[in-house]
mmCIF file of C-alpha atoms in Angstrom:
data_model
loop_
_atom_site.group_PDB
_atom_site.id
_atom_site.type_symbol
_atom_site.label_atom_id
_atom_site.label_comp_id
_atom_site.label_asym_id
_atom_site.label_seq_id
_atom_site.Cartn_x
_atom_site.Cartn_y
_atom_site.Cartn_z
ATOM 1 C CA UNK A 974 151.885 76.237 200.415
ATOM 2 C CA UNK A 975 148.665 74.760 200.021
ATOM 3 C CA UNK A 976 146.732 75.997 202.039
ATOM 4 C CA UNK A 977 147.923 79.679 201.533
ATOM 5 C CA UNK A 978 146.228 79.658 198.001
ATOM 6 C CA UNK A 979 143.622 81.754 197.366
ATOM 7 C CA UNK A 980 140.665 81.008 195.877
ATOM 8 C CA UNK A 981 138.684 82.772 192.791
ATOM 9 C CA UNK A 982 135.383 82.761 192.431
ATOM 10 C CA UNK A 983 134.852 79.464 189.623
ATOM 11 C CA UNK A 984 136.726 77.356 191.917
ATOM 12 C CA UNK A 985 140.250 77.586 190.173
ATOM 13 C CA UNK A 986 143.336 78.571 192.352
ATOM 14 C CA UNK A 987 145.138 81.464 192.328
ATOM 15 C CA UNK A 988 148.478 81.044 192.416
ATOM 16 C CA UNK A 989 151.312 83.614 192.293
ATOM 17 C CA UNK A 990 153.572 84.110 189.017
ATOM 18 C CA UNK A 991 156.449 85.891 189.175
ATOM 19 C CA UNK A 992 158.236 86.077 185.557
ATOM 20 C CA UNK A 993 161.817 87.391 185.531
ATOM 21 C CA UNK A 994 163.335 88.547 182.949
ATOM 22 C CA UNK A 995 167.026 89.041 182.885
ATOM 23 C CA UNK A 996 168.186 89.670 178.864
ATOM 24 C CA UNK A 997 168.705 92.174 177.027
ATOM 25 C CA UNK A 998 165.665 92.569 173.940
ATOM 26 C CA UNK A 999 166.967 91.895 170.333
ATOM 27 C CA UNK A 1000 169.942 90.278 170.408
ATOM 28 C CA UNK A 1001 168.750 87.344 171.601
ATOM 29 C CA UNK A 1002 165.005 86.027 171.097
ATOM 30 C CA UNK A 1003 164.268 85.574 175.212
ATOM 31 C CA UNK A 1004 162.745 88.762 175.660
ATOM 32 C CA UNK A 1005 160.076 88.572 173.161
ATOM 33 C CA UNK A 1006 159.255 84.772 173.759
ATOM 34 C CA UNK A 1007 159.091 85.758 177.586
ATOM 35 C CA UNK A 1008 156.773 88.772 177.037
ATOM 36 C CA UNK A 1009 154.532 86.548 175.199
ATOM 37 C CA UNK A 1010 154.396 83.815 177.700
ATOM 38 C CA UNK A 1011 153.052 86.630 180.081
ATOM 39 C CA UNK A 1012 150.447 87.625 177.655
ATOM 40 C CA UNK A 1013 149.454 84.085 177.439
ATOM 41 C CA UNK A 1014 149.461 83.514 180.991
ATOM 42 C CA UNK A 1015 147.132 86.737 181.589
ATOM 43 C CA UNK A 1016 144.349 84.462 180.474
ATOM 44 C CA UNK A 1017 144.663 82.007 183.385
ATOM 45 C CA UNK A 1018 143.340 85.114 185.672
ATOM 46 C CA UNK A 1019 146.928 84.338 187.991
ATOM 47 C CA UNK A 1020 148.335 86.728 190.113
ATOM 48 C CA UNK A 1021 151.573 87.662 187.550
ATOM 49 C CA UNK A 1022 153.859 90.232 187.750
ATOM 50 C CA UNK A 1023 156.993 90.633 185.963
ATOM 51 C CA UNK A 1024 160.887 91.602 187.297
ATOM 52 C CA UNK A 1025 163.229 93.027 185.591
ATOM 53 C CA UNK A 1026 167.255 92.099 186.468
ATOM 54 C CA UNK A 1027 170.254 92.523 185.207
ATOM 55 C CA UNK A 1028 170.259 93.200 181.373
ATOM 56 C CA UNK A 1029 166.422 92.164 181.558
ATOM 57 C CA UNK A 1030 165.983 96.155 182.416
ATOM 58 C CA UNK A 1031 167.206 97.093 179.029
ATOM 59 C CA UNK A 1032 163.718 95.524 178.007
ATOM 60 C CA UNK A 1033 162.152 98.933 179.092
ATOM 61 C CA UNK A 1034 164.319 101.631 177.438
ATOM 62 C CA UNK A 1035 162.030 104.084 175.868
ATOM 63 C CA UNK A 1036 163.133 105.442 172.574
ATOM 64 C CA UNK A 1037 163.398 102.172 170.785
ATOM 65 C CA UNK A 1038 163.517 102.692 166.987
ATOM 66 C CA UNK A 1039 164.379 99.005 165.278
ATOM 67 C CA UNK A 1040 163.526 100.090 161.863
ATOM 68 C CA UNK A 1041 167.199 99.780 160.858
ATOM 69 C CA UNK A 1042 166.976 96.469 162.144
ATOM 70 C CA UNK A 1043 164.264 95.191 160.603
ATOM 71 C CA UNK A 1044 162.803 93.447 163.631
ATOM 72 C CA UNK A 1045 159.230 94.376 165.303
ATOM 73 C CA UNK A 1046 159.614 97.340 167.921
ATOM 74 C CA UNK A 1047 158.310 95.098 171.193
ATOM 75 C CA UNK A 1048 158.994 97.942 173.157
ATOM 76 C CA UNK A 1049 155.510 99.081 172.527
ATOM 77 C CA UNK A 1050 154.162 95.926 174.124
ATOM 78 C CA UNK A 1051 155.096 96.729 177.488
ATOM 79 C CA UNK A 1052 152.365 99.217 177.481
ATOM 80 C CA UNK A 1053 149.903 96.455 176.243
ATOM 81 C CA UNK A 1054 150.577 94.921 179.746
ATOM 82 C CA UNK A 1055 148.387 96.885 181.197
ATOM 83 C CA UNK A 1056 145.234 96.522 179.200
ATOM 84 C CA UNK A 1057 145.879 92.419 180.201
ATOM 85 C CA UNK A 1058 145.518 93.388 184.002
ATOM 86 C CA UNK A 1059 149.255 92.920 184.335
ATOM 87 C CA UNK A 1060 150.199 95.814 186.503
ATOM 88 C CA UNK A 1061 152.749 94.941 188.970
ATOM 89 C CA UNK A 1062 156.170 95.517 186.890
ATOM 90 C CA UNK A 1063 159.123 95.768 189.787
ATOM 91 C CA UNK A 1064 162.893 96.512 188.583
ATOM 92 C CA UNK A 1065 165.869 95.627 190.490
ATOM 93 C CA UNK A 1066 167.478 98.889 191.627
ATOM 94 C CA UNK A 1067 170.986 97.463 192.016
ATOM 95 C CA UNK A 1068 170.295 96.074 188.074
ATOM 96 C CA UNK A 1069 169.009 99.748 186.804
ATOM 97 C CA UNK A 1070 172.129 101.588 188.542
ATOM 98 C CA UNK A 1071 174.612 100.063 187.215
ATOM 99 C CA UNK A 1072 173.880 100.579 183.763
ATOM 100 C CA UNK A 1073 173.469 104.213 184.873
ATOM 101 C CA UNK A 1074 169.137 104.207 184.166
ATOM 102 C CA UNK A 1075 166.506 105.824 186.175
ATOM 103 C CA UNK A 1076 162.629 105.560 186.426
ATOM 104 C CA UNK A 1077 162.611 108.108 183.648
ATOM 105 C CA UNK A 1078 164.337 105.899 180.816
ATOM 106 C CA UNK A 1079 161.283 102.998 181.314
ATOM 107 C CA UNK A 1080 158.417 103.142 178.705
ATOM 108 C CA UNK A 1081 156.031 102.266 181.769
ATOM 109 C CA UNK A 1082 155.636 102.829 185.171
ATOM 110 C CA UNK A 1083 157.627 100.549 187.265
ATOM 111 C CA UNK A 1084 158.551 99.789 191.011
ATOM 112 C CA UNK A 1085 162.219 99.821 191.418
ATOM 113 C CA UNK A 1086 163.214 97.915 194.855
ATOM 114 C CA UNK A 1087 166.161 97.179 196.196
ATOM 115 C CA UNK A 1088 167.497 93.077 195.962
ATOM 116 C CA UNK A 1089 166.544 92.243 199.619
ATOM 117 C CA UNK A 1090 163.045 93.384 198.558
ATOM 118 C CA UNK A 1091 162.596 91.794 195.692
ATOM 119 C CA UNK A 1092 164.620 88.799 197.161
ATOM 120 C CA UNK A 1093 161.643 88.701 199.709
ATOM 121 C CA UNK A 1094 158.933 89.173 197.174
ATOM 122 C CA UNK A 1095 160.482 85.855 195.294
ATOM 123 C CA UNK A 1096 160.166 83.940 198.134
ATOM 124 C CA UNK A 1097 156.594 84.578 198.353
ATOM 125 C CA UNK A 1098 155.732 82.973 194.651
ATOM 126 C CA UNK A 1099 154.795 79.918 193.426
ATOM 127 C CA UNK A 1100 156.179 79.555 190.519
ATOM 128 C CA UNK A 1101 159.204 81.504 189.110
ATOM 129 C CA UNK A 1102 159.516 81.397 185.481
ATOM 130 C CA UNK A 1103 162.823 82.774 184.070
ATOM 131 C CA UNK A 1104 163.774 84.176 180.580
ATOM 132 C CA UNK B 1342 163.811 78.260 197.384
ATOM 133 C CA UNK B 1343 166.142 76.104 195.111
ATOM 134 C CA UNK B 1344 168.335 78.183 192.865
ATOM 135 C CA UNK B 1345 169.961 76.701 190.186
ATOM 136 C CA UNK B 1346 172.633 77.670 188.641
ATOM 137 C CA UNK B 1347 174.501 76.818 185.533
ATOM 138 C CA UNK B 1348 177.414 79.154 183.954
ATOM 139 C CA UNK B 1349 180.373 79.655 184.301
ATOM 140 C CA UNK B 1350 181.204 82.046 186.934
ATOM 141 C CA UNK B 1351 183.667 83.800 184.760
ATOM 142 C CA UNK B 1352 181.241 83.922 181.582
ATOM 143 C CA UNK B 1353 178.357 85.358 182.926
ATOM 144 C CA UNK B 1354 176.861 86.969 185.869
ATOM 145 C CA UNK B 1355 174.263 84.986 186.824
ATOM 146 C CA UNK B 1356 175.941 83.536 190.190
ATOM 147 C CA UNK B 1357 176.638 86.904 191.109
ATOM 148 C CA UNK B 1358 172.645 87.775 190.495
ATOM 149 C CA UNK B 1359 171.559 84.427 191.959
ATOM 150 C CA UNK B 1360 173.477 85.448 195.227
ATOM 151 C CA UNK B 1361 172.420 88.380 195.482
ATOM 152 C CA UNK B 1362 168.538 87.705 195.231
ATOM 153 C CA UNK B 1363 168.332 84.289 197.216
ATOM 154 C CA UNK B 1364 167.361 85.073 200.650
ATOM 155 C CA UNK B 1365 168.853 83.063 204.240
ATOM 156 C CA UNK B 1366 168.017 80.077 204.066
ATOM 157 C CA UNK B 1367 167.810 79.150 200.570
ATOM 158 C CA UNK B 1368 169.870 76.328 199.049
ATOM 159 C CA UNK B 1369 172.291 77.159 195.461
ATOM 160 C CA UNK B 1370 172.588 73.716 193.314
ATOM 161 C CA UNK B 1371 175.661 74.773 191.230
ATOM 162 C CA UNK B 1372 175.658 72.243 187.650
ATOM 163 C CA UNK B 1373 177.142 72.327 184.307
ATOM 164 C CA UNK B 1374 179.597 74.625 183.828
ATOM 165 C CA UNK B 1375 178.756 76.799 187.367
ATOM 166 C CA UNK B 1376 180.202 73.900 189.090
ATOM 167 C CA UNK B 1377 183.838 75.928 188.549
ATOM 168 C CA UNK B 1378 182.623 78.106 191.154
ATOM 169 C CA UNK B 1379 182.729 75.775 193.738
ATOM 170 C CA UNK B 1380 186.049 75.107 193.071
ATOM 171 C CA UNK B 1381 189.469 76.604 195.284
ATOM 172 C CA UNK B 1382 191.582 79.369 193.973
ATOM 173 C CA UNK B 1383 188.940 80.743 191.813
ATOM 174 C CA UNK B 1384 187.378 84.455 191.468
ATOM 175 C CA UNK B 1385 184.266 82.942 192.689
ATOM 176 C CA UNK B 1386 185.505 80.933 195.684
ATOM 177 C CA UNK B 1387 185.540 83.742 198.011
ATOM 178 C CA UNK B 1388 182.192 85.081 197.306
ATOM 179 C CA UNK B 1389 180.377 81.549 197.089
ATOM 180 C CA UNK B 1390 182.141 81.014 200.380
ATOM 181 C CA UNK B 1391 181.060 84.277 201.888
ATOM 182 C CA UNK B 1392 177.487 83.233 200.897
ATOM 183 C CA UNK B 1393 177.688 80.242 202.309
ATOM 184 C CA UNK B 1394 177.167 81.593 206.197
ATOM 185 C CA UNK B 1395 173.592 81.878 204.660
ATOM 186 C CA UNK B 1396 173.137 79.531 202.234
ATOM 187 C CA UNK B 1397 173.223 75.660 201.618
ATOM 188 C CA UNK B 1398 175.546 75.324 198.483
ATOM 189 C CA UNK B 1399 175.478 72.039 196.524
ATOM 190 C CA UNK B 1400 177.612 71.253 193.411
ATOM 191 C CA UNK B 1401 176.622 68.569 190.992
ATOM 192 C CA UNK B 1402 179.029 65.596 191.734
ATOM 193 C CA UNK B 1403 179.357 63.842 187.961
ATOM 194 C CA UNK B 1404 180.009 67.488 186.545
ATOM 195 C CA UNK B 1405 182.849 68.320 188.193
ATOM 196 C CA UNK B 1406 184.167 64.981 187.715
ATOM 197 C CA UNK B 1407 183.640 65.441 184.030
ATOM 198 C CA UNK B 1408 186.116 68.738 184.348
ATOM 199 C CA UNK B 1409 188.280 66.975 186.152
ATOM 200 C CA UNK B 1410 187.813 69.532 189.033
ATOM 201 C CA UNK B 1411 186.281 67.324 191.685
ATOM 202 C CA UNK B 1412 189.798 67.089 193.860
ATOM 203 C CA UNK B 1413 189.391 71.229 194.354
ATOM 204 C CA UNK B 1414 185.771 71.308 195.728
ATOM 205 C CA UNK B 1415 185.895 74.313 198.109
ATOM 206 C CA UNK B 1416 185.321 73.123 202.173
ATOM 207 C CA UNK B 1417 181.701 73.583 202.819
ATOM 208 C CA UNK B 1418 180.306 72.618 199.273
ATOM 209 C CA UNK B 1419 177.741 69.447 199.289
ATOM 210 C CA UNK B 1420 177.972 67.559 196.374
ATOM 211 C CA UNK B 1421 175.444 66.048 195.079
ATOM 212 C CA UNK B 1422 174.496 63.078 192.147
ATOM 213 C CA UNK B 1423 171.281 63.058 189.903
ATOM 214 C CA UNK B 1424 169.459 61.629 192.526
ATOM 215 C CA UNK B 1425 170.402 63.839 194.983
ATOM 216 C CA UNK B 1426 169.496 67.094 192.545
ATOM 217 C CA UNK B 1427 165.890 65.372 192.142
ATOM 218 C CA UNK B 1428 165.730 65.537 195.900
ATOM 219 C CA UNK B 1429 166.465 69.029 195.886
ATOM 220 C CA UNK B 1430 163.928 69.727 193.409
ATOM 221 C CA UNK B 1431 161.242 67.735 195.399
ATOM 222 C CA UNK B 1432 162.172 68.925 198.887
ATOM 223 C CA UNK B 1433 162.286 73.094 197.508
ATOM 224 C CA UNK B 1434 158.647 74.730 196.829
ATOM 225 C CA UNK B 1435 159.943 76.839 194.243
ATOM 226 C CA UNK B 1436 162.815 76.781 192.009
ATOM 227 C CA UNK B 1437 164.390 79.171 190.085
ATOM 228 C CA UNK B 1438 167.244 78.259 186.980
ATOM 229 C CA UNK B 1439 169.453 81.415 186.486
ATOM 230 C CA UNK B 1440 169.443 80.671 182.721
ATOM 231 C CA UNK C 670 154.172 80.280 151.319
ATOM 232 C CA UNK C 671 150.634 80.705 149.166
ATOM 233 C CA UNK C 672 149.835 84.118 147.496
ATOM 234 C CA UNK C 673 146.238 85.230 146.689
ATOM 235 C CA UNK C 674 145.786 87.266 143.770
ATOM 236 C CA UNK C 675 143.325 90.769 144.814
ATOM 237 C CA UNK C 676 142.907 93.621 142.412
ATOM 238 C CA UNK C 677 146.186 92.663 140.222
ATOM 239 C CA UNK C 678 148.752 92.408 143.343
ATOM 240 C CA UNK C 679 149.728 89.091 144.404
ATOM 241 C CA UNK C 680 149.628 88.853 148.273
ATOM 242 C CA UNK C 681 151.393 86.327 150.700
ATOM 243 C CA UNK C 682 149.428 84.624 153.000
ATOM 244 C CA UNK C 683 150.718 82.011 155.712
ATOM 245 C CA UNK C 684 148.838 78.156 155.769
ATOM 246 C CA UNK C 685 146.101 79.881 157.898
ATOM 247 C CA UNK C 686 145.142 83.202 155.710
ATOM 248 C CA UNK C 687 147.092 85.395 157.887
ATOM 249 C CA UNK C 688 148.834 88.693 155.530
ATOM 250 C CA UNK C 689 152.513 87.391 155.691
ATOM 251 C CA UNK C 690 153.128 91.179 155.323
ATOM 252 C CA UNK C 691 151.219 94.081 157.241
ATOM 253 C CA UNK C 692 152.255 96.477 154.986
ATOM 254 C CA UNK C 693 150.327 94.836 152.353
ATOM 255 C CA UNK C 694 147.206 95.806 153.235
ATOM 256 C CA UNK C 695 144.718 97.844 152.356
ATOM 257 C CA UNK C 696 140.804 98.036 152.312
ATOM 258 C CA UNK C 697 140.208 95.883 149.055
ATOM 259 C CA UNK C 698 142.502 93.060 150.439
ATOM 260 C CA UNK C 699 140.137 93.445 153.591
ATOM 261 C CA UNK C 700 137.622 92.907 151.601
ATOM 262 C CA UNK C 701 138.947 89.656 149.636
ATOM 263 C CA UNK C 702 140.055 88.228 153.170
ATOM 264 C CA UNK C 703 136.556 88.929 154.587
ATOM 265 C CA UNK C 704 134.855 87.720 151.592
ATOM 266 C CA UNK C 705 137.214 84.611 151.985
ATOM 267 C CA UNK C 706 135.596 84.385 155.995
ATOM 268 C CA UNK C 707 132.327 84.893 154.193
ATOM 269 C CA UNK C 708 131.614 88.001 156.378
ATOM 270 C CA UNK C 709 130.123 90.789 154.723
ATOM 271 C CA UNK C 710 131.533 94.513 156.123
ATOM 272 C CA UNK C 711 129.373 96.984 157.698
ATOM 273 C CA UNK C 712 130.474 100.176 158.952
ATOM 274 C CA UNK C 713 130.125 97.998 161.975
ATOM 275 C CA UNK C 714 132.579 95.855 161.218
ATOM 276 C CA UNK C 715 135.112 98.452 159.366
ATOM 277 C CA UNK C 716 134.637 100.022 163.218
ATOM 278 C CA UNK C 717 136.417 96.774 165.006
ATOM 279 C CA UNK C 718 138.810 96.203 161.824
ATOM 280 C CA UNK C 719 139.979 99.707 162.355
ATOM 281 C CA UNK C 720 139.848 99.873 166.171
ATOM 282 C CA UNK C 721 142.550 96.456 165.764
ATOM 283 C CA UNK C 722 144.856 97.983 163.415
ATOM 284 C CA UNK C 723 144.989 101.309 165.043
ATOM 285 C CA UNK C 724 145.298 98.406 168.076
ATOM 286 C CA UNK C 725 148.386 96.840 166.713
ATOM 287 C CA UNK C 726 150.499 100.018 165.388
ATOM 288 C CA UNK C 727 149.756 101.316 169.349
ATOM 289 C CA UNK C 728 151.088 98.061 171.087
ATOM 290 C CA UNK C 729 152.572 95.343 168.312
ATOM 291 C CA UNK C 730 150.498 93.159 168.811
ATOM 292 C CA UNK C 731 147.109 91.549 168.318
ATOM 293 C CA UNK C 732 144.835 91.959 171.464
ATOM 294 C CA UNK C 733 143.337 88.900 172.987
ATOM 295 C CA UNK C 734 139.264 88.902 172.824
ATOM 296 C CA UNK C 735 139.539 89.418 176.487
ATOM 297 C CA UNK C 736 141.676 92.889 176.105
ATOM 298 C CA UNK C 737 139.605 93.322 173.131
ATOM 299 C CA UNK C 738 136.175 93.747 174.049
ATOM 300 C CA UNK C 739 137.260 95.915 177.532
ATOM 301 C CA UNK C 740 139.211 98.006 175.174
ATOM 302 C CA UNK C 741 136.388 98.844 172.606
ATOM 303 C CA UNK C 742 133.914 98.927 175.475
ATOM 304 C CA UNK C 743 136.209 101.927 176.767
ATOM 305 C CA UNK C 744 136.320 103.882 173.990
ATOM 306 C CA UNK C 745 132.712 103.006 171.833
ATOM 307 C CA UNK C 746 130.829 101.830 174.818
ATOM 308 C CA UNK C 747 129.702 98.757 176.766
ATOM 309 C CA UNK C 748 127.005 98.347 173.783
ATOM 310 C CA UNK C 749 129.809 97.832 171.373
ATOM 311 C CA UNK C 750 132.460 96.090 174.020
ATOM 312 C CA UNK C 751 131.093 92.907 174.626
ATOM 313 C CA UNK C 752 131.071 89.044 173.093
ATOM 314 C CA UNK C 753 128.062 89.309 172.075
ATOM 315 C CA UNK C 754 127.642 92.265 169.721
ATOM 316 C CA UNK C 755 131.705 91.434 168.539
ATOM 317 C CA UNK C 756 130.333 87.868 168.045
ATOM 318 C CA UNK C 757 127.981 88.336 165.718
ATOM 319 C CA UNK C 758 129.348 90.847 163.789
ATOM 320 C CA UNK C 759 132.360 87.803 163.285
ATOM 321 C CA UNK C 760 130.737 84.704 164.385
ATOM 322 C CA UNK C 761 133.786 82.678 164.032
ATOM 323 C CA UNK C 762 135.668 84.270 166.677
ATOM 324 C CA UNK C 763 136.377 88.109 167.131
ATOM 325 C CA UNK C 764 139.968 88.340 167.574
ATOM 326 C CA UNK C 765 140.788 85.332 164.861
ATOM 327 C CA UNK C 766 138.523 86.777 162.277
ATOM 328 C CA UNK C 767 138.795 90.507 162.537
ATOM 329 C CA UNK C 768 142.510 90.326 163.002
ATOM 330 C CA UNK C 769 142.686 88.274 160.126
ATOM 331 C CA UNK C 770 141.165 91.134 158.410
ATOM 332 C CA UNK C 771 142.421 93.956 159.623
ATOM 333 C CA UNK C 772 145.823 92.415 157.871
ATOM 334 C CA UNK C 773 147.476 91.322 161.406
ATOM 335 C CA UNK C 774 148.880 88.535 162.763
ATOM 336 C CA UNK C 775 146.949 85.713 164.901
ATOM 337 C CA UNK C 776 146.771 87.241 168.181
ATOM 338 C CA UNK C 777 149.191 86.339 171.204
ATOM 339 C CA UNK C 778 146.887 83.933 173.836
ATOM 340 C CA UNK C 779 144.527 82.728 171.565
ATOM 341 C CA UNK C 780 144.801 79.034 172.027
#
């Protein structure tokens, strides 16, 4: 794979990050620590984008109030993602459907593909890094 | 692409989402507790075996032995030792663990 | 944990400074914290403390200098949004010292 690496202009390499995320957020502590390592990893300048599969798309619900659970709303966060050049957010259609969501429910914009796409667009990382 | 996976077929879905995202070609390293999967007679067996027209499906030898399951290994399976799963790891560009 | 003492209250702070509690805050325990960085506020530096807070209750989190300085630069100007100006105006790192008085916690990425 190599030689397929791009590279930036200081000399580092560019490699591609894809982090999935496959939890739901709260009741476990996965989703948070796995936004986080994203946010860390947007100051490597790496070509990252996130998926979202399985319970992992219940990260995106809009409407998230946890002040009866006295835990820190990271909903909000997704929309930080942005700001850290991390734009590319893809969820699993197959995922999203069966728990009867659409685009509409997400707090950001995503890009809902179907499995054989994003099957496809996992073969083309470097690194996979699941939570 | 390596895929690893390692629950229980009946606990949790992750086979089921690890099948359905590895593309032709790819090779499924079943351990721990996913080795039941590779094993006859289960819910699983038909739909690992199904997947196995397009996939290379290995099963972690000294974990089904430790559930006593090794004598039910489904025709097609390759088992593997530790060895063997460090080869897998080495020969695969990318891995991904289906925590 | 410590506490500090400011203006009667008695405020938690984790090993580093860091408010243990956001809600906790207010401008004379930004003060006491900045006083405790030995930086002394301007309206310049009430701007960036602000900017962060209003920061954090948008998002949840503390920016990262990087996010930081492109986000002021987009809504005060390039003049405001860069290392240097944010620099001096808290010479011992930006997003470490201003979060630390704006009440928040240590921002996510700063290593």
């Amino acid at each position: 794979m190599t030689d397929e690496l791009e590279m930036e202009e200081g000399g580092g390499v560019v490699k591609k990050f894809m982090f999935l995320n496959r939890k739901a957020p709260y009741g476990t502590i996965y989703a948070l620590e796995g936004l986080e390592v994203v946010l860390i990893s947007a100051a490597f300048d790496q070509d990252v984008c996130m998926a979202f599969v399985d319970d992992g798309v219940y990260q995106l619900m809009k409407n998230v109030d946890t002040t009866g659970i006295d835990m820190k709303n990271f909903s909000k966060t997704y929309r930080a993602l942005e700001g850290y050049d991390i734009e590319k957010l893809y969820v699993e259609k197959e995922s999203m459907e069966a728990r009867g969501l659409t685009e509409d429910d997400f707090i950001v914009d995503v890009t809902v593909m179907s499995s054989a796409e994003l099957a496809a667009l996992m073969n083309e990382q470097d690194v996979v890094i699941s939570h | 692409m390596l895929h690893i996976v390692n629950k229980s077929p009946t606990e949790r879905n992750s086979l089921d989402s690890c099948l359905r995202l590895a593309t032709k070609g790819s090779a499924v390293l079943l351990i721990e507790d996913a080795v039941y999967a590779a094993t006859k007679g289960t819910a699983a067996a038909a739909k690992l075996q199904a997947a196995m027209a397009d996939l290379k499906v290995y099963a972690l030898a000294p974990d089904l032995n430790a559930r006593g399951v090794a004598g039910r290994v489904l025709e097609g399976v390759n088992l593997v030792d530790y060895g063997g799963f460090v080869d897998l790891v080495a020969e695969h560009n990318t891995c991904q663990s289906w925590l | 944990m410590p506490t500090v003492e400011v203006a009667g209250k008695s405020i938690e702070v984790d090993e580093e400074g860091y408010l243990v509690n956001l809600s906790d805050w207010d401008e004379q325990v930004a003060d006491y914290l900045a006083k405790e960085e030995k930086v002394e506020m301007t309206q310049n530096h009430w701007e960036v403390v602000n900017f962060l807070r209003e920061y954090y209750s948008e998002y949840q989190i503390a920016p990262a200098i990087r996010v930081l300085t492109k986000a002021i630069a987009k809504k005060l100007g390039p003049d405001k949004g860069n290392n240097k100006y944010l620099y001096e105006l808290f010479p011992y790192g930006p997003a470490k010292q201003a979060c630390k008085i704006a009440g928040l916690p240590k921002p996510t990425g700063c290593i």
